[in-house]
């Protein structure tokens, strides 16, 4: 690891404590401090461009498939295919990011996706080829996101990482709304033009990374590599064999499984309120709006207070959805979903910050890939399971009962949460491992 990387290691408690004393006890980092890091500005801009472009592509592919085939199923497959790599093997693909410098991985992935999307935009591309090309582009998402996540953790230290991540989450939600909205307008005019816009966003992202982020070597000394599958297993052993990362990962997977159900069942829930697409849209919009509010709360809350709020908010998330069992009016349901999303997203970012403080450099990209893959699998499994129950019971009963089970799960989780001494020990241990570049440590 270069001297600069050693300097900016996330030695969590010691480094962050010094920073807090320098600028005032328990004062959160500011956006100015976050975006004062020039390389992060370039990385953030590249991420936003990629997000917007991805949503353009989802709209365009769904429209083109439906226009050419008239099949709702095929159009749904076209929309869902971009998630397949995460579900089928995201952690394995993400492990690629640890074999090469992060900046190089991201640039190669962006250039490849630009070329693929440019090919998809050509008129006359057969439907099977279109879907195959989309799958190829989607296979590049796990290594890109794993490399980007690992680099963000290098560029932003201490509380700047948490605040930066909260703003990044807000930007991601805004990019989703803007990408779908503007992408729908462009696609209505010409679906192939939307794919060209997506290709252009990847090209612009490449330029930002090339000009705005300096080259860095791998954060660990060169070692003999093993197969991707074995290295992925090593990463799984590290995360789920760790006394702090394991409960953190399980809690994250649990709360996203609880929160995704109201969104996943929104279309089936809307008729119970006598509504249609408008009600569905409002139910689905409550989650990103709640996420933005949660990110704002994270921004104005100091690091110590966030840790104190962690357990109450983990319980509050599912608790907010339990009253749905009483089948309240739509306005009340909308407010409950929004408050639940706010509570959950207020704790997700600090949990992410805690998670990365435990990571040895050799496992950063793999661990991020494991977390992303786990979240995607959790989303899919939760929606499928809840959807199966909703075939037999009213959606309100399913959502409320699901939340009640989640409440019991969170109650157990917070009572068994690691103590501060354990957390401090693991942070110090990770900081010591990361102080000097070293070969990849053996998995526990």
C-alpha positions in Angstrom: 0.0 0.0 0.0 1.3 3.5 -0.8 2.2 6.0 1.9 -1.0 7.9 1.2 -3.1 4.9 1.7 -1.4 4.0 4.9 -2.1 7.6 6.1 -5.8 7.4 5.3 -6.5 3.9 6.7 -9.8 3.8 8.6 -8.3 3.2 12.0 -11.7 4.0 13.2 -11.7 4.7 16.9 -8.3 6.3 17.3 -8.3 8.3 14.1 -11.9 9.3 14.4 -11.5 10.3 18.0 -8.6 12.5 17.2 -10.6 14.1 14.4 -13.6 14.7 16.7 -11.4 16.3 19.4 -9.9 18.6 16.8 -13.3 19.9 15.5 -15.5 19.5 18.6 -16.7 16.5 20.6 -19.1 14.2 18.8 -19.7 16.6 16.0 -20.4 14.9 12.7 -18.3 15.4 9.6 -19.6 18.0 7.2 -20.4 17.6 3.5 -17.7 20.2 2.9 -15.2 17.9 4.6 -16.4 15.0 2.5 -16.3 16.7 -0.8 -13.1 18.5 0.0 -11.4 15.2 -1.1 -10.9 15.8 -4.8 -10.6 12.2 -5.7 -13.8 11.3 -3.9 -15.6 14.0 -5.9 -14.5 12.3 -9.1 -15.4 8.9 -7.8 -18.8 10.2 -6.6 -19.5 11.8 -10.0 -18.6 8.6 -11.8 -21.0 6.6 -9.6 -23.9 9.0 -10.2 -23.4 8.8 -14.0 -23.3 5.0 -13.8 -26.5 4.8 -11.7 -28.5 7.1 -14.0 -27.3 5.2 -17.0 -28.3 1.9 -15.5 -31.8 3.1 -14.9 -32.0 4.4 -18.5 -31.0 0.9 -19.7 -33.6 -0.8 -17.5 -36.4 1.3 -18.9 -35.1 1.0 -22.5 -34.6 -2.8 -22.5 -38.0 -3.4 -20.8 -39.7 -1.2 -23.4 -37.9 -2.6 -26.4 -38.5 -6.2 -25.4 -42.2 -5.6 -24.8 -42.6 -3.6 -28.0 -41.0 -6.4 -30.1 -42.6 -9.3 -28.4 -45.8 -8.1 -26.6 -44.8 -10.4 -23.8 -45.0 -9.1 -20.2 -43.0 -12.1 -19.0 -40.1 -11.4 -21.4 -40.1 -7.7 -20.6 -39.9 -8.6 -16.9 -37.0 -10.9 -17.6 -35.3 -8.1 -19.5 -35.7 -5.9 -16.4 -34.6 -8.5 -13.9 -31.6 -9.9 -15.8 -29.4 -7.0 -14.6 -29.8 -8.4 -11.0 -28.9 -12.0 -12.0 -25.1 -11.7 -11.6 -25.5 -10.6 -8.0 -27.9 -13.4 -7.2 -26.0 -16.1 -9.2 -22.4 -15.2 -8.1 -21.9 -11.6 -7.1 -19.4 -12.4 -4.4 -17.3 -14.5 -6.7 -17.3 -11.8 -9.4 -16.5 -9.1 -6.8 -13.4 -11.1 -5.8 -11.9 -10.1 -9.1 -11.6 -6.6 -7.8 -8.9 -7.7 -5.3 -6.6 -9.1 -8.1 -6.0 -5.7 -9.7 -5.8 -2.1 -8.6 -9.3 -0.7 -7.9 -9.0 2.2 -10.3 -8.0 -0.1 -13.1 -10.9 -2.5 -12.4 -13.4 0.4 -12.5 -12.1 1.9 -15.7 -12.0 -1.5 -17.5 -15.5 -2.3 -16.4 -16.8 1.1 -17.6 -15.1 0.9 -21.0 -16.4 -2.6 -21.5 -20.0 -1.5 -20.5 -19.8 1.5 -22.8 -18.9 -0.7 -25.8 -21.6 -3.3 -24.9 -24.3 -0.7 -24.5 -23.2 1.0 -27.7 -23.6 -2.3 -29.5 -27.1 -2.8 -27.9 -28.1 0.6 -29.2 -27.6 -0.5 -32.8 -30.9 -1.0 -34.7 -31.7 -4.5 -35.7 -30.0 -6.3 -32.8 -32.0 -9.6 -32.3 -33.8 -10.0 -29.0 -31.6 -13.0 -27.8 -28.5 -11.0 -28.5 -29.9 -7.9 -26.8 -30.6 -9.9 -23.6 -27.2 -11.7 -23.8 -25.4 -8.3 -24.2 -27.3 -7.0 -21.2 -26.3 -10.0 -19.1 -22.6 -9.4 -20.2 -22.8 -5.7 -19.1 -24.4 -6.8 -15.8 -21.6 -9.2 -15.1 -19.3 -6.2 -14.8 -21.4 -4.6 -12.1 -20.2 -6.7 -9.1 -16.4 -6.1 -9.6 -17.0 -2.4 -10.4 -19.1 -1.8 -7.3 -16.8 -3.9 -5.1 -13.8 -1.9 -6.3 -15.6 1.4 -5.9 -16.8 0.6 -2.4 -13.3 -0.4 -1.4 -11.9 2.8 -2.8 -14.4 5.0 -1.1 -13.3 3.4 2.2 -9.7 4.4 1.3 -10.5 8.0 0.4 -12.8 8.9 3.3 -11.7 8.1 6.8 -13.5 8.3 10.2 -16.8 10.1 10.2 -16.3 11.4 6.7 -16.9 7.9 5.5 -20.2 7.6 7.3 -21.5 11.1 6.2 -20.2 10.5 2.7 -22.0 7.2 2.5 -25.2 8.8 3.7 -25.1 11.4 1.0 -24.2 8.7 -1.5 -27.4 6.9 -0.5 -29.4 10.0 -1.0 -27.8 10.6 -4.4 -28.5 6.9 -5.4 -32.2 7.4 -4.6 -32.4 10.6 -6.6 -30.5 8.9 -9.5 -33.1 6.1 -9.4 -36.0 8.6 -9.6 -34.3 10.8 -12.3 -33.1 7.8 -14.3 -36.5 6.1 -14.5 -38.3 9.4 -15.1 -36.0 10.9 -17.8 -35.3 7.4 -19.2 -39.0 6.8 -19.7 -39.3 10.1 -21.6 -36.3 9.4 -23.8 -37.4 5.8 -24.4 -40.8 6.9 -25.4 -39.1 8.9 -28.2 -36.6 6.3 -29.1 -35.5 3.3 -27.0 -32.2 3.0 -28.8 -31.3 6.6 -27.9 -31.8 5.7 -24.2 -29.2 2.9 -24.6 -26.8 5.4 -26.3 -27.3 7.7 -23.4 -26.4 4.9 -21.1 -23.2 4.1 -23.1 -22.3 7.8 -22.9 -22.6 7.8 -19.1 -20.1 5.0 -18.9 -17.8 6.9 -21.2 -18.1 10.0 -19.0 -17.5 7.9 -15.9 -14.4 6.5 -17.4 -13.0 10.0 -18.0 -13.8 11.1 -14.5 -12.0 8.1 -13.0 -9.0 8.4 -15.4 -8.5 12.1 -14.8 -9.8 12.5 -11.2 -8.5 9.4 -9.4 -4.8 8.7 -9.2 -3.4 5.2 -9.7 -2.8 3.2 -6.6 -1.2 -0.2 -6.2 -3.0 -3.1 -4.6 -3.5 -2.5 -0.9 -1.6 -5.7 0.0 1.6 -7.2 -1.1 1.5 -9.5 -4.2 0.8 -13.1 -3.3 0.1 -16.3 -5.1 -3.6 -16.2 -6.0 -6.0 -19.1 -5.5 -9.1 -19.8 -7.5 -11.9 -17.2 -7.3 -14.2 -19.7 -5.7 -11.7 -20.5 -2.9 -10.9 -16.8 -2.3 -14.7 -16.1 -2.1 -15.0 -18.9 0.5 -12.1 -17.3 2.4 -14.0 -14.1 2.4 -17.2 -15.8 3.6 -15.3 -17.4 6.4 -13.8 -14.1 7.4 -17.1 -12.2 7.5 -19.2 -14.9 9.1 -16.5 -16.2 11.4 -15.9 -12.7 12.9 -17.5 -11.8 16.2 -18.5 -8.3 15.0 -18.8 -8.6 11.3 -21.1 -11.6 11.5 -23.8 -9.9 13.7 -23.4 -6.8 11.6 -24.0 -8.6 8.4 -26.9 -10.6 9.7 -28.6 -7.5 11.1 -28.2 -5.7 7.8 -29.7 -8.6 5.9 -32.5 -8.9 8.4 -33.6 -5.2 8.3 -33.5 -5.0 4.5 -35.6 -8.2 4.3 -38.2 -6.5 6.6 -38.2 -3.2 4.8 -38.4 -4.6 1.2 -41.7 -6.3 1.7 -44.0 -3.3 1.6 -42.3 -2.2 -1.7 -42.3 -5.6 -3.2 -46.0 -6.1 -2.5 -47.0 -2.5 -3.3 -48.8 -3.5 -6.6 -50.8 -6.2 -4.8 -51.5 -4.0 -1.8 -52.8 -1.0 -3.7 -56.2 -2.6 -4.6 -56.9 -3.1 -0.9 -57.0 0.7 -0.6 -59.2 1.0 -3.7 -56.3 2.4 -5.7 -54.2 1.5 -8.7 -50.9 2.6 -10.2 -50.9 6.0 -8.3 -51.2 4.2 -4.9 -48.6 1.7 -5.9 -46.2 4.5 -6.9 -46.7 6.3 -3.6 -46.1 3.1 -1.6 -42.9 2.4 -3.5 -41.8 6.0 -3.2 -42.2 6.0 0.6 -39.0 3.9 0.9 -36.6 6.2 -1.0 -38.1 9.2 0.7 -37.6 7.6 4.0 -34.0 6.7 3.0 -33.3 10.3 2.2 -34.7 11.5 5.6 -32.6 8.8 7.3 -29.5 10.0 5.5 -30.2 13.6 6.7 -30.6 12.3 10.3 -27.2 10.6 9.9 -25.7 13.8 8.7 -26.7 15.9 11.7 -26.1 13.2 14.3 -22.7 12.8 15.9 -20.8 9.5 15.8 -21.4 8.7 19.5 -25.1 9.5 19.3 -25.5 7.3 16.2 -24.1 4.3 18.2 -26.5 5.0 21.1 -29.4 5.1 18.6 -28.4 1.9 16.9 -30.3 -0.5 19.1 -33.5 1.6 19.5 -33.7 2.2 15.8 -33.2 -1.4 14.9 -36.2 -2.2 16.9 -38.2 0.8 15.7 -37.9 -0.1 12.0 -40.1 -3.3 12.2 -42.1 -1.9 15.1 -43.4 0.9 12.8 -44.9 -1.7 10.5 -46.7 -3.8 13.0 -49.8 -1.5 13.3 -50.5 -2.4 9.6 -52.1 -5.6 11.1 -55.0 -3.3 12.2 -55.6 -2.4 8.5 -55.4 1.4 8.9 -56.3 3.8 6.1 -53.9 4.4 3.3 -52.5 7.7 4.7 -51.5 6.0 7.9 -49.9 3.1 6.1 -47.9 5.5 3.9 -46.6 7.3 7.0 -45.7 4.1 8.8 -43.8 2.8 5.8 -41.9 6.1 5.5 -41.0 6.1 9.2 -39.8 2.5 9.1 -37.6 3.3 6.1 -36.3 6.4 7.9 -35.4 4.4 11.0 -33.8 1.5 9.1 -31.7 3.8 6.8 -30.5 5.9 9.8 -28.8 2.8 11.1 -27.7 1.1 7.9 -25.0 3.7 7.2 -23.4 3.6 10.6 -23.5 -0.2 10.5 -21.7 0.0 7.1 -19.1 2.3 8.7 -18.7 -0.2 11.6 -18.3 -3.1 9.2 -15.5 -1.5 7.2 -13.5 -0.7 10.3 -13.1 -4.4 10.9 -11.8 -5.3 7.5 -8.2 -6.3 6.7 -7.1 -4.7 3.4 -6.8 -8.1 1.7 -10.5 -8.7 2.0 -12.1 -5.3 1.4 -13.5 -5.9 -2.1 -14.6 -9.5 -1.3 -16.4 -8.4 1.8 -18.2 -5.7 0.0 -19.2 -8.2 -2.7 -20.5 -10.6 0.0 -22.6 -7.8 1.6 -24.0 -6.7 -1.8 -24.7 -10.2 -2.9 -26.4 -11.0 0.5 -28.6 -7.9 0.3 -29.7 -8.8 -3.3 -30.4 -12.4 -2.2 -32.3 -11.2 0.8 -34.4 -8.8 -1.3 -35.3 -11.6 -3.7 -36.0 -14.2 -1.0 -38.1 -11.9 1.2 -40.3 -10.7 -1.7 -40.8 -14.2 -3.0 -41.7 -15.6 0.4 -44.0 -12.7 1.3 -45.6 -12.9 -2.1 -46.3 -16.6 -1.6 -48.1 -15.7 1.7 -50.0 -12.9 0.0 -51.5 -15.4 -2.4 -53.6 -16.7 0.6 -53.8 -13.8 3.0 -54.5 -10.0 2.7 -51.4 -8.0 2.0 -51.8 -5.9 5.2 -51.8 -9.1 7.3 -48.7 -10.4 5.5 -46.8 -7.1 5.9 -47.8 -6.7 9.6 -47.0 -10.3 10.5 -43.7 -10.1 8.6 -42.9 -7.0 10.6 -43.9 -8.7 13.9 -41.5 -11.5 13.2 -38.8 -9.0 12.3 -39.5 -7.2 15.5 -38.8 -10.4 17.5 -35.7 -11.0 15.5 -34.4 -7.5 16.1 -35.2 -7.8 19.8 -32.9 -10.9 20.0 -30.2 -9.2 17.9 -29.9 -6.1 20.1 -29.7 -8.2 23.3 -26.8 -10.2 21.8 -25.1 -7.2 20.1 -21.3 -7.2 20.8 -20.2 -4.9 23.6 -18.0 -1.8 23.1 -14.9 -3.5 24.4 -15.2 -6.3 21.8 -15.8 -3.8 19.0 -12.9 -1.6 20.1 -10.6 -4.7 20.2 -11.6 -5.8 16.7 -11.1 -2.2 15.3 -7.7 -2.0 16.9 -6.8 -5.4 15.5 -7.8 -4.5 12.0 -5.9 -1.2 12.2 -2.8 -3.1 13.2 -3.1 -5.5 10.3 -3.6 -2.6 7.9 -0.8 -0.4 9.2 1.8 -2.0 6.9 1.3 -3.7 3.6 1.4 -7.4 4.1 0.6 -10.7 2.3 -3.0 -11.8 2.4 -3.7 -13.3 5.9 -5.1 -16.8 6.2 -8.8 -17.0 6.6 -9.9 -17.8 10.2 
